[in-house]
Coordinates of C-alpha atoms and ligand atoms in Angstrom, one line a residue:
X1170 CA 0.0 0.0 0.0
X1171 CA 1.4 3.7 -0.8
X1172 CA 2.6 5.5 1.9
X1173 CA 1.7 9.2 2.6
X1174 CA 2.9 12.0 5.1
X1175 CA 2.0 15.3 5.7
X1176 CA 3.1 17.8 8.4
X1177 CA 1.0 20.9 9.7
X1178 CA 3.3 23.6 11.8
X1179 CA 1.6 24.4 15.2
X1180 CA 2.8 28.0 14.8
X1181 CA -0.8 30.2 14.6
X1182 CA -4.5 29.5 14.1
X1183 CA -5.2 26.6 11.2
X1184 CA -6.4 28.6 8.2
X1185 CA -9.3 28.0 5.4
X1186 CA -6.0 28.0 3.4
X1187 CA -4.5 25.3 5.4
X1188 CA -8.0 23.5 4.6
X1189 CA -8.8 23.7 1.3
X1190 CA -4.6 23.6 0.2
X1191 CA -3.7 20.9 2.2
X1192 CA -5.9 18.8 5.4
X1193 CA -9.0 18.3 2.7
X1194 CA -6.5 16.0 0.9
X1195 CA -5.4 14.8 3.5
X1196 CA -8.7 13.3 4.3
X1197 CA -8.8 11.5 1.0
X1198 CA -6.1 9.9 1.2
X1199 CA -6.7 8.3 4.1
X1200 CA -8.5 5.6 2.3
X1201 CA -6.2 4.7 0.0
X1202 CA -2.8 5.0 1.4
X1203 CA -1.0 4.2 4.9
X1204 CA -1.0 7.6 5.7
X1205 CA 1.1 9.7 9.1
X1206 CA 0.1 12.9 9.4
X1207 CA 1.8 14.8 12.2
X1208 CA 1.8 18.0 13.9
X1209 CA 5.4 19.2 13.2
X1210 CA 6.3 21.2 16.5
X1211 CA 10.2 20.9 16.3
X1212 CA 9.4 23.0 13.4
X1213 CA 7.5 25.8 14.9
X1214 CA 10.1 26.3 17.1
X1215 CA 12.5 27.5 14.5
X1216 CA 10.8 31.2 15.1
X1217 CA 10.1 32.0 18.7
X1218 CA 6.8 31.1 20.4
X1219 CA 5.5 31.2 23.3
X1220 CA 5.4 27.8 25.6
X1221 CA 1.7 28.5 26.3
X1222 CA 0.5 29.3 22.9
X1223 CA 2.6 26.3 21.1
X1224 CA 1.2 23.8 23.7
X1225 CA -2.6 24.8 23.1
X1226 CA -1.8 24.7 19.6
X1227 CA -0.4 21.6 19.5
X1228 CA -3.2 20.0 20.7
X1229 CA -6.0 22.3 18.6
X1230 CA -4.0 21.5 15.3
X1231 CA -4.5 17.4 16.2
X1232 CA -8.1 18.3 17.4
X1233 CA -8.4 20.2 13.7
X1234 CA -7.4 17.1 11.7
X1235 CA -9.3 14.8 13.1
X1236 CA -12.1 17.0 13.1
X1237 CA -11.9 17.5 9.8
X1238 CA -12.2 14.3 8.8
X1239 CA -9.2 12.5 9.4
X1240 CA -10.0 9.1 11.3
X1241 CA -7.3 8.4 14.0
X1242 CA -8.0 4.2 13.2
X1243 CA -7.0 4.4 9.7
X1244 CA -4.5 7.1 9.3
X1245 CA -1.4 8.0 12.0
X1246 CA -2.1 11.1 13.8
X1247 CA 1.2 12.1 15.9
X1248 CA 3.2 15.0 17.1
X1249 CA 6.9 15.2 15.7
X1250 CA 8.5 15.7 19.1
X1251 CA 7.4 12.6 20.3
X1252 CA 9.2 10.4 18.2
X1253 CA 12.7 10.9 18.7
X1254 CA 14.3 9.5 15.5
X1255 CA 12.7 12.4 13.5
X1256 CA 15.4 15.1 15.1
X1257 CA 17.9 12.4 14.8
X1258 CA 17.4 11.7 11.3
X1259 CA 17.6 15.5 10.5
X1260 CA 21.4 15.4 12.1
X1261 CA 22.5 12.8 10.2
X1262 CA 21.1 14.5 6.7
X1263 CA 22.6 17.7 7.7
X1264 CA 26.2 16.1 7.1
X1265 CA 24.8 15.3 3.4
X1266 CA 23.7 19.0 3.1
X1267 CA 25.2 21.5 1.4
X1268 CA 25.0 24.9 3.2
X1269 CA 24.5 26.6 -0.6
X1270 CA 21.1 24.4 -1.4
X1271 CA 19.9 25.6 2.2
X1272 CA 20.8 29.3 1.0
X1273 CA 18.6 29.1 -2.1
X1274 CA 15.4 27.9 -0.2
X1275 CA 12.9 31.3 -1.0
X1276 CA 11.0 30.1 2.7
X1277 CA 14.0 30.9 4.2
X1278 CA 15.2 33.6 2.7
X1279 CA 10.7 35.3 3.5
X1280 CA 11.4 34.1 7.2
X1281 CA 14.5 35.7 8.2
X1282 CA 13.6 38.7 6.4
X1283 CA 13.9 42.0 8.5
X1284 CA 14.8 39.4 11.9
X1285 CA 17.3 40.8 14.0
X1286 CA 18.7 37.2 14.7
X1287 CA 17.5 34.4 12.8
X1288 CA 18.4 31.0 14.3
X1289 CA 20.1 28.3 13.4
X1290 CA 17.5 25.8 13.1
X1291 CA 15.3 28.0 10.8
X1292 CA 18.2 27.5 8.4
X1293 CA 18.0 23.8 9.0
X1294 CA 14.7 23.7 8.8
X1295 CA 14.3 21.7 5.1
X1296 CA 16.3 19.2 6.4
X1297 CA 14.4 18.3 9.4
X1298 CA 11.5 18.4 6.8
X1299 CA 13.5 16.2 4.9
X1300 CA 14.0 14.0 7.8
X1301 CA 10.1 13.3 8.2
X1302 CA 9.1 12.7 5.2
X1303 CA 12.1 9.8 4.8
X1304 CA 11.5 8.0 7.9
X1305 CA 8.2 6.5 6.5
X1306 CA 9.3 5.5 3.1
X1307 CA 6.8 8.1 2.3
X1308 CA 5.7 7.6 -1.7
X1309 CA 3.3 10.9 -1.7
X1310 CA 3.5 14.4 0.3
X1311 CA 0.4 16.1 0.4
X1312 CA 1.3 20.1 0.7
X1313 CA 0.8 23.4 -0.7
X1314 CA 2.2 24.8 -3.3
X1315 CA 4.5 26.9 -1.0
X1316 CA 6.4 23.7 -0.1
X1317 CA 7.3 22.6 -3.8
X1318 CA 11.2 23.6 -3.2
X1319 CA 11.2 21.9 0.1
X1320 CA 10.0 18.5 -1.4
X1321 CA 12.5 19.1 -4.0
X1322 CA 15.4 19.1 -1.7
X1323 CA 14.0 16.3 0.4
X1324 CA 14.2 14.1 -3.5
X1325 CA 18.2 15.3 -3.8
X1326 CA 18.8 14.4 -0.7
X1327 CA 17.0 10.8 -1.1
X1328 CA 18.9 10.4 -4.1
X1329 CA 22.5 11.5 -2.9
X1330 CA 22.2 9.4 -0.1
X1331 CA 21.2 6.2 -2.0
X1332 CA 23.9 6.7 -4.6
X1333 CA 26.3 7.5 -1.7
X1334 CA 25.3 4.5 0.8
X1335 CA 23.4 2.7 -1.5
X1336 CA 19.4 2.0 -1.2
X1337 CA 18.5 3.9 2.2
X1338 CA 15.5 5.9 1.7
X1339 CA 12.3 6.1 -0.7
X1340 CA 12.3 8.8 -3.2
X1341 CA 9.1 10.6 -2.7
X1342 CA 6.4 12.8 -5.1
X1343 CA 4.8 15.8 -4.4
X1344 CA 0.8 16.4 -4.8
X1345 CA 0.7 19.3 -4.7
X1346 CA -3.4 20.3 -6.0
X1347 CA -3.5 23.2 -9.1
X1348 CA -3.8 26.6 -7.9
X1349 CA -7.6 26.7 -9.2
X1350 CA -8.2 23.8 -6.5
X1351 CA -6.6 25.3 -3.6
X1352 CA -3.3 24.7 -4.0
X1353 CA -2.3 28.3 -3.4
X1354 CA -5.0 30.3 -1.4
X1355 CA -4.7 34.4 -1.3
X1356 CA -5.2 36.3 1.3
X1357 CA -8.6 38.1 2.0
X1358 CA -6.5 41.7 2.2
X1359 CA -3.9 40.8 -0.4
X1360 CA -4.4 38.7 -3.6
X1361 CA -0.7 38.6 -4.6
X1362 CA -0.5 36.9 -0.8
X1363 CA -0.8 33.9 0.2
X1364 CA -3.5 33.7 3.1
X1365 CA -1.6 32.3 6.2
X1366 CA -1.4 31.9 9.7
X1367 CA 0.1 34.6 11.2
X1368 CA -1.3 36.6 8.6
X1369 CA -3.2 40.1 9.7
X1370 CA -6.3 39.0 11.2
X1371 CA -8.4 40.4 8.5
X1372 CA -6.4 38.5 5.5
X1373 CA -7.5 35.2 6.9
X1374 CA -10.3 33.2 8.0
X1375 CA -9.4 30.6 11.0
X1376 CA -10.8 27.4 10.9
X1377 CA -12.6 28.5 14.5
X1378 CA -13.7 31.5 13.6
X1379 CA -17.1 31.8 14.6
X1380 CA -20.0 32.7 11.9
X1381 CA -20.6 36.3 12.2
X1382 CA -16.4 36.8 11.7
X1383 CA -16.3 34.6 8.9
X1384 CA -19.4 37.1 7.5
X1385 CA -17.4 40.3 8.4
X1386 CA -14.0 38.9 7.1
X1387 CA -15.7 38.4 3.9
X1388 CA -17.8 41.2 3.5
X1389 CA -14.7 43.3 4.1
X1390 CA -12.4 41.1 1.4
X1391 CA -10.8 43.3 -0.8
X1392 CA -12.0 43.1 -4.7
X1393 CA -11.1 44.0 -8.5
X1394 CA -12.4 47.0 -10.4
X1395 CA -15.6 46.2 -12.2
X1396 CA -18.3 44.3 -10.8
X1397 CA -18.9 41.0 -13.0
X1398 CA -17.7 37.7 -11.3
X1399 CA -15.3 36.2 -13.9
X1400 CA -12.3 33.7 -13.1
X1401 CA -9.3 35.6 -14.3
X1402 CA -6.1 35.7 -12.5
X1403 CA -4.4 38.2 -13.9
X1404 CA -7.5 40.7 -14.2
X1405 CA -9.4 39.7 -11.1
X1406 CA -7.3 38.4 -8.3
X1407 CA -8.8 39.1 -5.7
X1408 CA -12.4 37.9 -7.3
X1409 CA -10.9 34.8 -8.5
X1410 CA -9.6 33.5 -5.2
X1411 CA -13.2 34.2 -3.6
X1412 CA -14.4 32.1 -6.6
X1413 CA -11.9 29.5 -5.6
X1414 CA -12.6 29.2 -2.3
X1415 CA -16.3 29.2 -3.1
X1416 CA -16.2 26.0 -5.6
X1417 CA -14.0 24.5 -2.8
X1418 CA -15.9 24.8 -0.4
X1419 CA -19.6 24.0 -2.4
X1420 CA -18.5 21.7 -5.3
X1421 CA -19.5 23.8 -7.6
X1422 CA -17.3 24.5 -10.3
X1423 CA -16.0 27.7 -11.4
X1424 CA -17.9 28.1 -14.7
X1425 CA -21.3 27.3 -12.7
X1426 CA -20.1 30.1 -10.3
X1427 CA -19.1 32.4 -12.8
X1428 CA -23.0 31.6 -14.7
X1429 CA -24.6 32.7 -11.6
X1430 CA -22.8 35.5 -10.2
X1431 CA -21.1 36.8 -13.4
X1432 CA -23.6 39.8 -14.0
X1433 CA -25.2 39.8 -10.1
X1434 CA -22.3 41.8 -9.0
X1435 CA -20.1 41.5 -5.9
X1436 CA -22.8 41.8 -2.7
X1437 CA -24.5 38.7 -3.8
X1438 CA -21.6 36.7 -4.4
X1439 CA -19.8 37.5 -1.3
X1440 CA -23.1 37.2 0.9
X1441 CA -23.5 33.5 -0.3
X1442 CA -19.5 32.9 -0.2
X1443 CA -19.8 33.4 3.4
X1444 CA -23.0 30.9 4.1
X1445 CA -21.1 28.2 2.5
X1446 CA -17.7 29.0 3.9
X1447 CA -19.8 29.3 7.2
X1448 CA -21.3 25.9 6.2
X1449 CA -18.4 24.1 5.4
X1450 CA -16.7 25.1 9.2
X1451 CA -19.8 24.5 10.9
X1452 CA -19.3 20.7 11.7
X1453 CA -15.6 20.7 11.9
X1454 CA -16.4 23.3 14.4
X1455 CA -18.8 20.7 16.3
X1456 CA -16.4 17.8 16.1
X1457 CA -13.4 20.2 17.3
X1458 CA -16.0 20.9 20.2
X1459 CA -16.2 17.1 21.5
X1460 CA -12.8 16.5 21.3
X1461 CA -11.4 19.2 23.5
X1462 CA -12.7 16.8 26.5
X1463 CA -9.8 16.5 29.0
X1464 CA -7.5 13.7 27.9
X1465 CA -9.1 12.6 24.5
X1466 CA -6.6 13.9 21.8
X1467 CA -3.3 13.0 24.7
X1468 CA -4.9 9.1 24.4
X1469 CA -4.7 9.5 20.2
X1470 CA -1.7 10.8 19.9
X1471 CA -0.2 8.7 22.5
X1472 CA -1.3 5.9 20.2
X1473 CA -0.3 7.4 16.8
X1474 CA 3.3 8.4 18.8
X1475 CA 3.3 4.2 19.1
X1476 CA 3.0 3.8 15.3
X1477 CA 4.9 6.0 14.1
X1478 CA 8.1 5.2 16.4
X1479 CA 7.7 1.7 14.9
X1480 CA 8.3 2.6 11.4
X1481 CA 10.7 5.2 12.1
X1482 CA 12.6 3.4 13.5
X1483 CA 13.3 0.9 11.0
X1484 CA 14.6 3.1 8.4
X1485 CA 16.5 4.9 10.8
X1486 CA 18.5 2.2 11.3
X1487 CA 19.0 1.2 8.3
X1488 CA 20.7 4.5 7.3
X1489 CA 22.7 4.2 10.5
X1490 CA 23.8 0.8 9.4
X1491 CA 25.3 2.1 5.6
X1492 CA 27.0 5.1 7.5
X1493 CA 28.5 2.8 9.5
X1494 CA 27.4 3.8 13.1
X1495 CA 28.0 0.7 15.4
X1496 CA 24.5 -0.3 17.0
X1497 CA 24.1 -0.2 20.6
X1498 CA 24.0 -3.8 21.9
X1499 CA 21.1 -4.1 23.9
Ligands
AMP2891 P1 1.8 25.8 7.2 O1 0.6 26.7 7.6 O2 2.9 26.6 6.5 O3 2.2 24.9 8.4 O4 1.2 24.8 6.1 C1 0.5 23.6 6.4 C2 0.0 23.1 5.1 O5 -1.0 23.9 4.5 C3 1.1 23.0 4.0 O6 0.9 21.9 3.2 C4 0.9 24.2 3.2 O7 1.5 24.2 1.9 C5 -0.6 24.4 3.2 N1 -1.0 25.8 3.1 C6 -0.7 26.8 3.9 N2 -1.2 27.9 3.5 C7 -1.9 27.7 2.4 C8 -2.6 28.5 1.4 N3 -2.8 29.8 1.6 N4 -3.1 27.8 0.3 C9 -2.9 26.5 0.1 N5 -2.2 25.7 1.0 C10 -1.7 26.3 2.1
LIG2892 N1 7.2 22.9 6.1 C1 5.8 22.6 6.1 C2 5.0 23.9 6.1 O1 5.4 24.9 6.5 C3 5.4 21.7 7.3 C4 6.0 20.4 7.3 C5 7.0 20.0 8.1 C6 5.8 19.3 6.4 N2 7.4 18.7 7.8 C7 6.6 18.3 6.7 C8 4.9 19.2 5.3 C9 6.7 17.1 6.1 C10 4.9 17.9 4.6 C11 5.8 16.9 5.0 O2 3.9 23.8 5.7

């Protein structure tokens, strides 16, 4: 059976972009591949946070997924930190990095961007990306388009290794979905942005915003000059990605949309956008609800910690064996 993983940062409040781009697929896949999704908080780290706010986030990102859909009996729901080999990995593909290909990645270069200090680990950060997508043999990363160069390294890296070592790791594919089925979401404020977390608060919609928000944030989206609803990238932005986000979220597809709305003008478009945005969140919203009982998302992860550790571990030491690292005798 194909093997998928996917990684969601705990480093702000999940996004309708995070949604539609990536955790939507997610949910698919779980029926037709082994699939690991984690909640990647050794990467949040690489920017400071505060204990508090990454702890609760964490555990509302896990809540999130498997609200969303994502059944913690089929697919492998676990937080990075938990399973040791995933940090360890990431050492042992740093020595097979080169400190140029780190320099070229664009998500590093928008991070550090006006930071006083940027750490060290934000630099590394690819790598350790690297690192948890090859510890599951992974054949298909589900991610937005925003992670493209990042998967690309992770495939030189898979491949310098083998030719190096020999056979060690999997070499794995991006899906990444088209731009015109969420791959790339815009923000609400800024159509040349992408909407994301710690985004203004206007730019984005959070997956636990309530329904009057959602109305307000849309209401207040920015839009293109003229009034018809057409899909156009280049013209209409900012319409376009309303349009996308409306098919998303209904099924409808963009023509039927653009039928519709195309001569009703902007109000009536945006006033329905947000009853089906608001109708799509409503029972992720429920489900979130249930599962922030005391102790019910610790138990799953707990478990899907178990299962991952299992597989990691495996391929972890079968690079340690090519590199020569004498096992401990136990
Ligand atoms: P991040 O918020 O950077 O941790 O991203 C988690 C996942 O959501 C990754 O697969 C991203 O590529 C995806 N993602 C984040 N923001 C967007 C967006 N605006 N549109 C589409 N996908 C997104
Ligand atoms: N870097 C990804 C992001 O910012 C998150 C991530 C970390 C990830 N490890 C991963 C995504 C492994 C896919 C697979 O969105």
């Amino acid at each position: 059976m194909k093997r998928v993983f996917s990684g969601v940062q705990p480093s702000g409040e999940l996004t309708l972009g995070n949604y539609l781009g990536a955790i939507r697929n997610f949910v698919s896949f779980q029926h037709e591949a082994e699939c690991f999704f984690c909640v990647v908080d050794l990467h949040a780290i690489t920017v400071p946070q505060d204990p508090e706010d990454l702890y609760r986030r964490t555990l509302d990102i896990a809540r999130l997924f498997i609200a969303s859909g994502i059944d913690p009996d089929i697919a492998t729901v676990f937080v990075q930190s938990h399973v040791s080999a995933h940090a360890e990995l990431s050492w042992l593909l740093e020595c097979n990095t080169y400190i140029g290909e780190l320099r070229r990645m664009t998500q590093f270069k928008e991070k550090s961007e006006g930071r006083e200090t940027v750490s060290a680990g934000l630099f590394t950060y690819p790598v350790l990306m690297a690192a948890d997508i090859l510890l599951y043999d992974t054949d298909e990363v589900p991610v937005g388009e925003d992670q493209k160069q990042h998967l690309e390294l992770t495939r030189d890296l898979a491949q310098r290794i083998n030719q190096r070592f020999g056979p060690v790791f999997k070499v794995p594919e991006p899906y990444i979905p088209p731009k015109d089925s969420g791959g790339r979401i815009m923000s609400l404020t800024d159509p040349t942005k992408k909407m994301a977390k710690s985004g203004d608060d206007r730019s984005s919609i959070a997956l636990l915003d309530s329904p009057s928000v959602i109305a307000k944030k849309i209401k207040g989206a920015v839009t293109d000059s003229g009034r018809e609803v057409r899909y156009d990238v280049e013209e209409k932005p900012a319409i376009s990605n309303l349009m996308v986000i409306y098919s998303l979220c209904s099924g409808d597809s963009l023509e039927t949309i653009a039928d519709r709305y195309g001569a009703s003008g902007y109000g009536k478009f945006k006033a329905d956008l947000a009853d089906v945005v608001i109708s799509t969140l409503e029972p992720i919203q429920k489900r979130y609800q249930e599962l922030t009982e005391p102790g019910v998302i610790e138990e799953i992860l707990a478990q899907g910690a178990q299962r991952a550790e299992r597989t990691a571990q495996v391929v972890l030491n079968r690079f340690r064996e090519k590199l020569g690292l004498v096992p401990r005798r136990s």
